[in-house]
């Protein structure tokens, strides 16, 4: 059946302007069949009230916690949460139990993810067996099973020579190495930015631990030619190093999270683990450098680092609670409301960083709107403003410091491969 959506607004990929247009797609082939006006023939017509029809969002960094930590999240709840945030593709990190270090685990996530019938999931497999930082996993088998990239996210690969071996092998197989940059000899048992740590009375986590590791891996990426992707960049020094690496022609990409673009350590005035995230919220100078890096393309894409934990775990105080914040459902509304509306970031930059850019760098079929392309849409309502209420989340996680913030730009509907995977207000099935 050919379905035509009238009354929506599209973002012009060249000019960055919004314009009214009708989009027609086939719900059997899952392809866009026409972009034009209300005269395009169709079997069914739906009419919007000026909502944006954006390409489905792509998030290269989520934690779905399945297998092993299903009290925090399941494939079902995590992918439903992603769909509710307008995402049609997510890449999930391997710090599950068991960790994604073997082909059968990659296949299990892919198969069960497909069965959920929501957002597509692309497993990122471990660099080292059990994420122990020692023996390398079998990259060829992991790739063959469908792993999109390799990472030990949650911790960094501490041993330099082993990372060099990993990059050499990954380059041969044309697989990206995705790094959680943390030199543990510097970060130690730190939990917050040193300033905030002093206020709360917990150990500080040195900002330098991030850039130190990025510097090492840039050098190794230059030597090996691997595609190096840097997770959740948070400091001014890291941005400067990545900018330098790009100028040298190193094959490097980087992501920044909504929380590192919007929050700083100065907000942490009481011992509430809702603020605890790795890398930690940094200083205002770091936040501004991330913003600048995001605007000039040094930080290529937005990734949420959606990291759900249980209410119980997050009630243990900053020292004892696990690191992490949820992100899938609030990413676009927060960035739209607090960066695009005040004129800090152009809408076109935000949208490309959540669509075309990750699609291009990771070879995902999506991220653009053109005839013959995949019918993947985030239909976004810019008129409805509401308060962020974690109790209404689709994710099992409630851990967000943005609770109570007002935002607009909520996803009204998400369409993936021509099928509706989310309608605002739909029932949660967890
Ligand atoms: N970001 C976090 O604070 N936590 C992540 C781990 C990670 O992304 O490094 C988690 O798995 O909970
Ligand atoms: Zn990480
Ligand atoms: Zn992560």
Short mmCIF file of C-alpha atoms and ligand atoms in Angstrom, two decimals:
data_model
loop_
_atom_site.label_atom_id
_atom_site.label_comp_id
_atom_site.label_asym_id
_atom_site.label_seq_id
_atom_site.Cartn_x
_atom_site.Cartn_y
_atom_site.Cartn_z
CA UNK A 1 0.00 0.00 0.00
CA UNK A 2 1.23 3.49 -0.87
CA UNK A 3 0.77 5.86 2.04
CA UNK A 4 1.01 9.62 1.58
CA UNK A 5 1.63 11.98 4.46
CA UNK A 6 0.41 15.52 3.82
CA UNK A 7 0.79 18.62 5.94
CA UNK A 8 4.27 17.92 7.28
CA UNK A 9 7.43 19.98 6.99
CA UNK A 10 10.76 18.64 5.75
CA UNK A 11 14.25 19.92 6.31
CA UNK A 12 16.00 20.81 3.06
CA UNK A 13 19.29 18.93 3.08
CA UNK A 14 21.19 21.69 1.24
CA UNK A 15 19.70 24.94 2.52
CA UNK A 16 18.74 23.70 5.99
CA UNK A 17 15.36 25.43 5.56
CA UNK A 18 12.02 23.89 6.45
CA UNK A 19 9.52 23.50 3.62
CA UNK A 20 6.06 21.99 3.27
CA UNK A 21 5.87 18.77 1.26
CA UNK A 22 4.06 15.47 1.01
CA UNK A 23 5.95 12.22 1.47
CA UNK A 24 4.76 8.98 -0.05
CA UNK A 25 6.05 5.56 0.91
CA UNK A 26 5.26 1.92 0.36
CA UNK A 27 4.60 -0.06 3.53
CA UNK A 28 5.53 -3.34 1.82
CA UNK A 29 8.89 -2.40 0.29
CA UNK A 30 9.59 0.05 3.13
CA UNK A 31 10.84 2.63 0.61
CA UNK A 32 10.04 6.27 -0.05
CA UNK A 33 8.24 6.37 -3.41
CA UNK A 34 7.81 10.13 -3.87
CA UNK A 35 8.39 13.49 -2.24
CA UNK A 36 6.24 16.24 -3.70
CA UNK A 37 2.74 17.57 -3.24
CA UNK A 38 -0.79 16.43 -2.55
CA UNK A 39 -1.31 15.26 -6.11
CA UNK A 40 0.92 12.19 -5.73
CA UNK A 41 -1.38 9.19 -6.13
CA UNK A 42 -1.70 7.06 -2.98
CA UNK A 43 -3.88 4.33 -1.48
CA UNK A 44 -4.10 6.05 1.89
CA UNK A 45 -3.57 9.65 2.98
CA UNK A 46 -2.67 10.93 6.42
CA UNK A 47 -2.65 14.61 7.27
CA UNK A 48 -0.31 16.26 9.76
CA UNK A 49 -0.57 19.71 11.31
CA UNK A 50 2.85 21.07 10.40
CA UNK A 51 4.90 18.47 12.29
CA UNK A 52 8.46 17.90 11.09
CA UNK A 53 9.09 14.77 9.08
CA UNK A 54 12.74 14.05 9.80
CA UNK A 55 14.78 10.98 8.86
CA UNK A 56 14.64 8.41 11.67
CA UNK A 57 17.30 9.19 14.28
CA UNK A 58 20.37 6.99 14.72
CA UNK A 59 22.07 6.52 18.09
CA UNK A 60 25.48 4.85 18.04
CA UNK A 61 25.65 4.44 21.82
CA UNK A 62 23.00 2.83 24.01
CA UNK A 63 23.08 0.23 26.77
CA UNK A 64 20.23 -2.25 26.41
CA UNK A 65 21.41 -4.39 29.39
CA UNK A 66 20.10 -7.58 27.81
CA UNK A 67 21.28 -10.31 28.44
CA UNK A 68 22.06 -10.22 32.13
CA UNK A 69 20.79 -6.97 33.58
CA UNK A 70 17.15 -7.03 32.61
CA UNK A 71 16.01 -5.29 35.80
CA UNK A 72 17.69 -2.19 34.33
CA UNK A 73 16.44 -2.65 30.75
CA UNK A 74 15.43 -5.35 28.29
CA UNK A 75 15.73 -5.44 24.53
CA UNK A 76 12.01 -4.81 24.42
CA UNK A 77 11.93 -1.84 26.78
CA UNK A 78 15.15 -0.36 25.39
CA UNK A 79 14.07 -0.59 21.77
CA UNK A 80 10.62 0.72 22.59
CA UNK A 81 12.27 3.63 24.40
CA UNK A 82 14.45 4.29 21.35
CA UNK A 83 11.41 4.22 19.06
CA UNK A 84 9.66 6.68 21.39
CA UNK A 85 12.64 8.99 21.03
CA UNK A 86 12.36 8.94 17.21
CA UNK A 87 15.26 6.52 16.74
CA UNK A 88 15.05 3.91 13.99
CA UNK A 89 18.57 2.51 14.54
CA UNK A 90 20.62 2.09 17.70
CA UNK A 91 24.00 0.47 18.33
CA UNK A 92 24.16 -1.30 21.69
CA UNK A 93 27.22 -1.62 23.87
CA UNK A 94 28.63 -5.00 24.91
CA UNK A 95 28.83 -4.57 28.70
CA UNK A 96 26.07 -7.09 29.28
CA UNK A 97 26.23 -10.43 31.10
CA UNK A 98 27.58 -12.35 29.35
CA UNK A 99 29.37 -9.56 27.51
CA UNK A 100 29.02 -9.51 23.72
CA UNK A 101 32.31 -11.26 23.11
CA UNK A 102 31.16 -14.22 21.03
CA UNK A 103 29.33 -14.63 17.74
CA UNK A 104 26.32 -16.38 19.27
CA UNK A 105 25.66 -13.43 21.57
CA UNK A 106 25.76 -11.01 18.63
CA UNK A 107 23.30 -13.25 16.79
CA UNK A 108 21.06 -13.58 19.84
CA UNK A 109 20.78 -9.81 20.27
CA UNK A 110 20.17 -9.29 16.56
CA UNK A 111 17.52 -11.99 16.34
CA UNK A 112 15.67 -11.06 19.51
CA UNK A 113 15.99 -7.38 18.62
CA UNK A 114 14.36 -8.02 15.27
CA UNK A 115 11.57 -9.95 17.00
CA UNK A 116 10.77 -6.91 19.13
CA UNK A 117 9.75 -5.26 15.85
CA UNK A 118 10.69 -1.73 16.86
CA UNK A 119 13.98 0.14 16.35
CA UNK A 120 16.73 -1.84 14.59
CA UNK A 121 19.59 -2.85 16.84
CA UNK A 122 23.24 -3.13 15.79
CA UNK A 123 25.38 -4.91 18.36
CA UNK A 124 28.83 -3.53 19.14
CA UNK A 125 31.03 -6.44 20.23
CA UNK A 126 33.83 -6.54 22.79
CA UNK A 127 37.43 -5.80 21.88
CA UNK A 128 38.69 -8.14 24.62
CA UNK A 129 37.28 -11.38 26.02
CA UNK A 130 34.89 -10.59 28.90
CA UNK A 131 36.06 -6.96 28.60
CA UNK A 132 39.01 -7.92 30.77
CA UNK A 133 41.44 -5.93 28.66
CA UNK A 134 43.52 -9.01 27.92
CA UNK A 135 42.95 -11.52 25.08
CA UNK A 136 41.36 -10.08 21.94
CA UNK A 137 38.03 -11.51 20.83
CA UNK A 138 37.64 -13.15 17.41
CA UNK A 139 36.91 -10.03 15.38
CA UNK A 140 36.29 -11.92 12.12
CA UNK A 141 33.63 -14.14 13.69
CA UNK A 142 32.02 -11.19 15.44
CA UNK A 143 31.86 -9.27 12.19
CA UNK A 144 30.46 -12.24 10.33
CA UNK A 145 27.76 -12.53 13.04
CA UNK A 146 26.77 -8.91 12.44
CA UNK A 147 28.76 -6.78 14.90
CA UNK A 148 28.87 -3.21 13.58
CA UNK A 149 31.96 -2.18 15.57
CA UNK A 150 34.20 -3.15 18.49
CA UNK A 151 34.34 -1.56 21.93
CA UNK A 152 35.01 -2.34 25.57
CA UNK A 153 32.73 0.56 26.58
CA UNK A 154 32.27 0.81 30.31
CA UNK A 155 36.02 0.79 30.58
CA UNK A 156 38.97 1.51 28.36
CA UNK A 157 41.54 -0.92 27.02
CA UNK A 158 44.35 0.08 29.34
CA UNK A 159 47.21 -1.76 27.70
CA UNK A 160 48.64 0.22 24.79
CA UNK A 161 50.25 -2.65 22.91
CA UNK A 162 47.01 -4.63 23.08
CA UNK A 163 45.09 -1.69 21.67
CA UNK A 164 47.61 -1.46 18.86
CA UNK A 165 47.03 -5.16 18.08
CA UNK A 166 43.27 -4.62 18.22
CA UNK A 167 43.44 -1.69 15.81
CA UNK A 168 45.69 -3.58 13.42
CA UNK A 169 43.27 -6.48 13.28
CA UNK A 170 40.18 -4.22 13.09
CA UNK A 171 41.73 -2.32 10.18
CA UNK A 172 42.27 -5.57 8.26
CA UNK A 173 38.60 -6.39 8.73
CA UNK A 174 37.42 -2.82 8.13
CA UNK A 175 35.74 -2.58 11.55
CA UNK A 176 35.60 0.63 13.61
CA UNK A 177 37.20 0.69 17.07
CA UNK A 178 34.93 2.59 19.45
CA UNK A 179 36.67 3.84 22.56
CA UNK A 180 35.63 4.60 26.10
CA UNK A 181 38.63 6.84 26.78
CA UNK A 182 39.67 6.57 30.37
CA UNK A 183 43.16 6.10 31.71
CA UNK A 184 42.35 4.25 34.91
CA UNK A 185 45.72 5.06 36.43
CA UNK A 186 44.51 8.68 36.36
CA UNK A 187 40.76 8.28 36.99
CA UNK A 188 41.34 5.78 39.81
CA UNK A 189 38.28 5.47 42.01
CA UNK A 190 37.08 9.00 41.19
CA UNK A 191 33.36 9.53 40.70
CA UNK A 192 32.82 13.24 39.97
CA UNK A 193 34.69 16.18 38.46
CA UNK A 194 37.24 17.23 41.12
CA UNK A 195 35.37 20.48 41.95
CA UNK A 196 32.05 18.75 42.51
CA UNK A 197 33.83 15.92 44.30
CA UNK A 198 35.26 18.40 46.78
CA UNK A 199 31.78 19.81 47.48
CA UNK A 200 30.19 16.40 47.99
CA UNK A 201 33.14 14.79 49.75
CA UNK A 202 33.83 11.95 47.32
CA UNK A 203 36.96 11.09 45.26
CA UNK A 204 37.50 13.28 42.21
CA UNK A 205 37.89 11.93 38.69
CA UNK A 206 40.66 13.79 36.84
CA UNK A 207 39.51 15.27 33.52
CA UNK A 208 42.94 14.45 32.08
CA UNK A 209 42.19 10.73 32.18
CA UNK A 210 39.97 11.15 29.09
CA UNK A 211 42.29 13.18 26.89
CA UNK A 212 45.32 11.12 27.90
CA UNK A 213 43.70 8.00 26.49
CA UNK A 214 42.38 9.78 23.39
CA UNK A 215 45.92 11.01 22.67
CA UNK A 216 47.32 7.48 22.80
CA UNK A 217 44.59 6.09 20.58
CA UNK A 218 44.91 8.90 18.02
CA UNK A 219 48.58 8.00 17.62
CA UNK A 220 47.76 4.31 17.25
CA UNK A 221 44.94 5.06 14.81
CA UNK A 222 47.31 7.13 12.72
CA UNK A 223 49.77 4.24 12.63
CA UNK A 224 47.17 1.59 11.78
CA UNK A 225 44.73 3.60 9.64
CA UNK A 226 41.77 2.14 11.57
CA UNK A 227 38.50 4.05 11.90
CA UNK A 228 38.68 5.29 15.50
CA UNK A 229 35.42 6.47 17.03
CA UNK A 230 35.59 8.31 20.35
CA UNK A 231 32.65 7.88 22.73
CA UNK A 232 31.05 10.56 24.93
CA UNK A 233 33.69 13.32 24.55
CA UNK A 234 33.47 15.65 27.53
CA UNK A 235 36.55 17.85 27.94
CA UNK A 236 38.15 20.81 26.22
CA UNK A 237 41.46 18.96 25.92
CA UNK A 238 39.77 15.99 24.22
CA UNK A 239 38.07 18.26 21.68
CA UNK A 240 41.40 19.95 20.90
CA UNK A 241 43.13 16.59 20.38
CA UNK A 242 40.39 15.31 18.08
CA UNK A 243 40.50 18.54 16.08
CA UNK A 244 44.26 18.12 15.74
CA UNK A 245 43.89 14.48 14.67
CA UNK A 246 41.35 15.39 12.00
CA UNK A 247 43.65 18.09 10.65
CA UNK A 248 46.37 15.44 10.34
CA UNK A 249 44.04 13.21 8.33
CA UNK A 250 43.56 10.53 10.99
CA UNK A 251 40.38 8.50 10.38
CA UNK A 252 38.61 9.58 13.53
CA UNK A 253 35.00 10.36 14.43
CA UNK A 254 33.55 11.40 17.76
CA UNK A 255 30.27 11.68 19.59
CA UNK A 256 28.97 14.01 22.27
CA UNK A 257 26.03 13.38 24.57
CA UNK A 258 23.11 15.70 25.33
CA UNK A 259 24.12 15.77 29.00
CA UNK A 260 27.65 16.93 28.28
CA UNK A 261 26.27 19.67 26.02
CA UNK A 262 23.70 20.87 28.56
CA UNK A 263 24.99 20.22 32.08
CA UNK A 264 28.08 20.99 34.16
CA UNK A 265 29.52 19.87 37.46
CA UNK A 266 28.38 23.15 39.05
CA UNK A 267 24.84 21.74 39.24
CA UNK A 268 25.94 19.03 41.66
CA UNK A 269 25.22 20.49 45.07
CA UNK A 270 23.93 17.42 46.88
CA UNK A 271 24.69 13.73 47.10
CA UNK A 272 22.22 12.50 44.48
CA UNK A 273 23.44 9.78 42.11
CA UNK A 274 21.23 11.12 39.35
CA UNK A 275 24.28 13.28 38.51
CA UNK A 276 26.70 10.39 38.39
CA UNK A 277 27.80 9.56 34.88
CA UNK A 278 31.00 8.50 33.17
CA UNK A 279 32.70 10.61 31.92
CA UNK A 280 31.50 12.99 34.63
CA UNK A 281 29.79 16.29 34.04
CA UNK A 282 32.70 18.69 33.56
CA UNK A 283 33.30 22.42 33.89
CA UNK A 284 31.65 25.19 31.87
CA UNK A 285 34.80 25.66 29.78
CA UNK A 286 34.61 22.01 28.79
CA UNK A 287 30.93 22.27 27.97
CA UNK A 288 31.56 25.31 25.76
CA UNK A 289 34.43 23.52 24.01
CA UNK A 290 32.16 20.54 23.32
CA UNK A 291 29.53 22.87 21.92
CA UNK A 292 32.07 24.59 19.72
CA UNK A 293 33.44 21.23 18.62
CA UNK A 294 29.94 20.08 17.84
CA UNK A 295 29.23 23.18 15.77
CA UNK A 296 32.43 22.92 13.71
CA UNK A 297 32.06 19.18 13.17
CA UNK A 298 35.02 18.09 15.31
CA UNK A 299 32.45 16.17 17.32
CA UNK A 300 30.58 14.55 14.47
CA UNK A 301 27.47 13.14 16.01
CA UNK A 302 25.12 13.10 18.97
CA UNK A 303 24.93 9.81 20.88
CA UNK A 304 22.88 9.43 24.05
CA UNK A 305 24.94 6.87 25.99
CA UNK A 306 21.51 5.78 27.25
CA UNK A 307 22.53 3.97 30.46
CA UNK A 308 19.53 2.78 32.50
CA UNK A 309 19.91 1.56 36.08
CA UNK A 310 17.32 0.53 38.66
CA UNK A 311 15.85 3.01 41.12
CA UNK A 312 17.35 0.95 43.91
CA UNK A 313 20.87 1.11 42.44
CA UNK A 314 20.61 4.85 41.91
CA UNK A 315 19.40 5.41 45.48
CA UNK A 316 22.73 4.35 46.94
CA UNK A 317 24.36 7.77 46.93
CA UNK A 318 27.00 9.14 44.58
CA UNK A 319 29.86 7.04 45.88
CA UNK A 320 28.13 3.68 45.60
CA UNK A 321 25.62 4.05 42.78
CA UNK A 322 26.55 3.00 39.22
CA UNK A 323 27.46 5.61 36.58
CA UNK A 324 24.90 6.45 33.90
CA UNK A 325 21.83 8.38 32.74
CA UNK A 326 18.99 7.42 30.41
CA UNK A 327 18.80 9.35 27.18
CA UNK A 328 16.77 7.89 24.32
CA UNK A 329 13.44 9.62 24.92
CA UNK A 330 14.70 13.03 25.94
CA UNK A 331 17.65 13.59 23.57
CA UNK A 332 15.93 15.38 20.72
CA UNK A 333 13.47 17.44 22.81
CA UNK A 334 16.25 18.65 25.13
CA UNK A 335 18.67 19.55 22.36
CA UNK A 336 15.93 21.17 20.31
CA UNK A 337 14.56 23.18 23.23
CA UNK A 338 17.82 24.25 24.85
CA UNK A 339 20.18 24.56 21.86
CA UNK A 340 18.14 25.04 18.69
CA UNK A 341 15.35 27.31 19.98
CA UNK A 342 17.75 29.82 21.57
CA UNK A 343 19.70 29.95 18.29
CA UNK A 344 22.85 28.26 19.59
CA UNK A 345 22.76 25.30 17.21
CA UNK A 346 21.05 25.29 13.79
CA UNK A 347 18.29 22.69 13.46
CA UNK A 348 20.01 21.31 10.37
CA UNK A 349 23.23 20.64 12.33
CA UNK A 350 21.35 18.86 15.10
CA UNK A 351 19.39 16.73 12.66
CA UNK A 352 22.37 15.71 10.52
CA UNK A 353 24.29 14.78 13.69
CA UNK A 354 21.44 12.45 14.64
CA UNK A 355 20.82 11.01 11.16
CA UNK A 356 23.06 11.29 8.09
CA UNK A 357 26.38 11.59 9.92
CA UNK A 358 26.19 8.39 12.01
CA UNK A 359 24.63 6.55 9.04
CA UNK A 360 27.53 7.51 6.79
CA UNK A 361 30.32 6.69 9.23
CA UNK A 362 28.89 3.34 10.31
CA UNK A 363 27.33 2.20 7.05
CA UNK A 364 23.74 2.19 8.28
CA UNK A 365 21.00 2.20 5.66
CA UNK A 366 19.12 5.32 6.72
CA UNK A 367 19.61 8.86 7.87
CA UNK A 368 18.35 10.61 4.76
CA UNK A 369 15.09 11.38 2.97
CA UNK A 370 15.11 10.68 -0.73
CA UNK A 371 13.04 8.79 -3.25
CA UNK A 372 14.12 5.15 -3.26
CA UNK A 373 15.56 5.51 0.25
CA UNK A 374 14.28 3.77 3.35
CA UNK A 375 10.97 4.99 4.76
CA UNK A 376 12.35 5.83 8.21
CA UNK A 377 10.80 8.90 9.79
CA UNK A 378 10.73 10.67 13.11
CA UNK A 379 7.60 12.81 13.02
CA UNK A 380 8.23 15.56 15.52
CA UNK A 381 5.71 17.92 17.07
CA UNK A 382 7.19 21.33 17.81
CA UNK A 383 4.04 22.78 19.35
CA UNK A 384 3.50 20.59 22.39
CA UNK A 385 5.56 21.54 25.42
CA UNK A 386 5.68 19.25 28.41
CA UNK A 387 7.62 18.53 31.54
CA UNK A 388 10.00 15.58 31.55
CA UNK A 389 8.45 12.94 33.75
CA UNK A 390 10.55 9.79 34.25
CA UNK A 391 7.46 7.89 35.43
CA UNK A 392 6.13 8.12 31.90
CA UNK A 393 9.27 6.77 30.23
CA UNK A 394 9.18 3.65 28.12
CA UNK A 395 12.66 2.71 29.30
CA UNK A 396 12.87 0.85 32.59
CA UNK A 397 15.39 3.44 33.74
CA UNK A 398 14.21 6.49 35.66
CA UNK A 399 17.69 7.92 36.11
CA UNK A 400 17.72 11.35 34.52
CA UNK A 401 18.78 14.70 35.96
CA UNK A 402 16.40 16.35 33.47
CA UNK A 403 13.24 15.37 35.39
CA UNK A 404 11.03 18.45 35.65
CA UNK A 405 12.69 20.27 32.74
CA UNK A 406 10.21 21.62 30.22
CA UNK A 407 10.81 20.72 26.60
CA UNK A 408 9.20 20.70 23.20
CA UNK A 409 10.04 18.68 20.09
CA UNK A 410 8.51 15.38 21.14
CA UNK A 411 8.21 12.50 18.71
CA UNK A 412 4.61 12.02 17.71
CA UNK A 413 5.26 8.97 15.55
CA UNK A 414 8.20 6.89 14.41
CA UNK A 415 8.12 4.97 11.16
CA UNK A 416 10.78 2.38 10.36
CA UNK A 417 10.96 0.51 7.04
CA UNK A 418 7.48 1.81 6.27
CA UNK A 419 6.01 0.43 9.50
CA UNK A 420 4.78 2.44 12.44
CA UNK A 421 6.99 1.54 15.43
CA UNK A 422 5.81 4.26 17.80
CA UNK A 423 2.71 6.40 18.21
CA UNK A 424 2.74 8.97 21.04
CA UNK A 425 0.59 7.87 23.93
CA UNK A 426 0.78 4.17 23.04
CA UNK A 427 0.81 1.72 25.87
CA UNK A 428 4.09 0.47 27.26
CA UNK A 429 4.46 -3.27 26.99
CA UNK A 430 6.83 -3.74 29.90
N1 LIG B 1 28.21 6.14 30.80
C1 LIG B 1 27.98 5.64 31.98
O1 LIG B 1 28.00 6.39 32.96
N2 LIG B 1 27.71 4.34 32.17
C2 LIG B 1 27.75 3.31 31.18
C3 LIG B 1 29.13 2.91 30.82
C4 LIG B 1 29.80 3.80 29.84
O2 LIG B 1 29.19 4.31 28.90
O3 LIG B 1 31.02 4.01 29.95
C5 LIG B 1 26.97 2.11 31.73
O4 LIG B 1 27.07 1.01 31.16
O5 LIG B 1 26.19 2.27 32.66
ZN1 LIG B 2 31.77 4.71 28.14
ZN1 LIG B 3 28.27 3.82 27.34
#
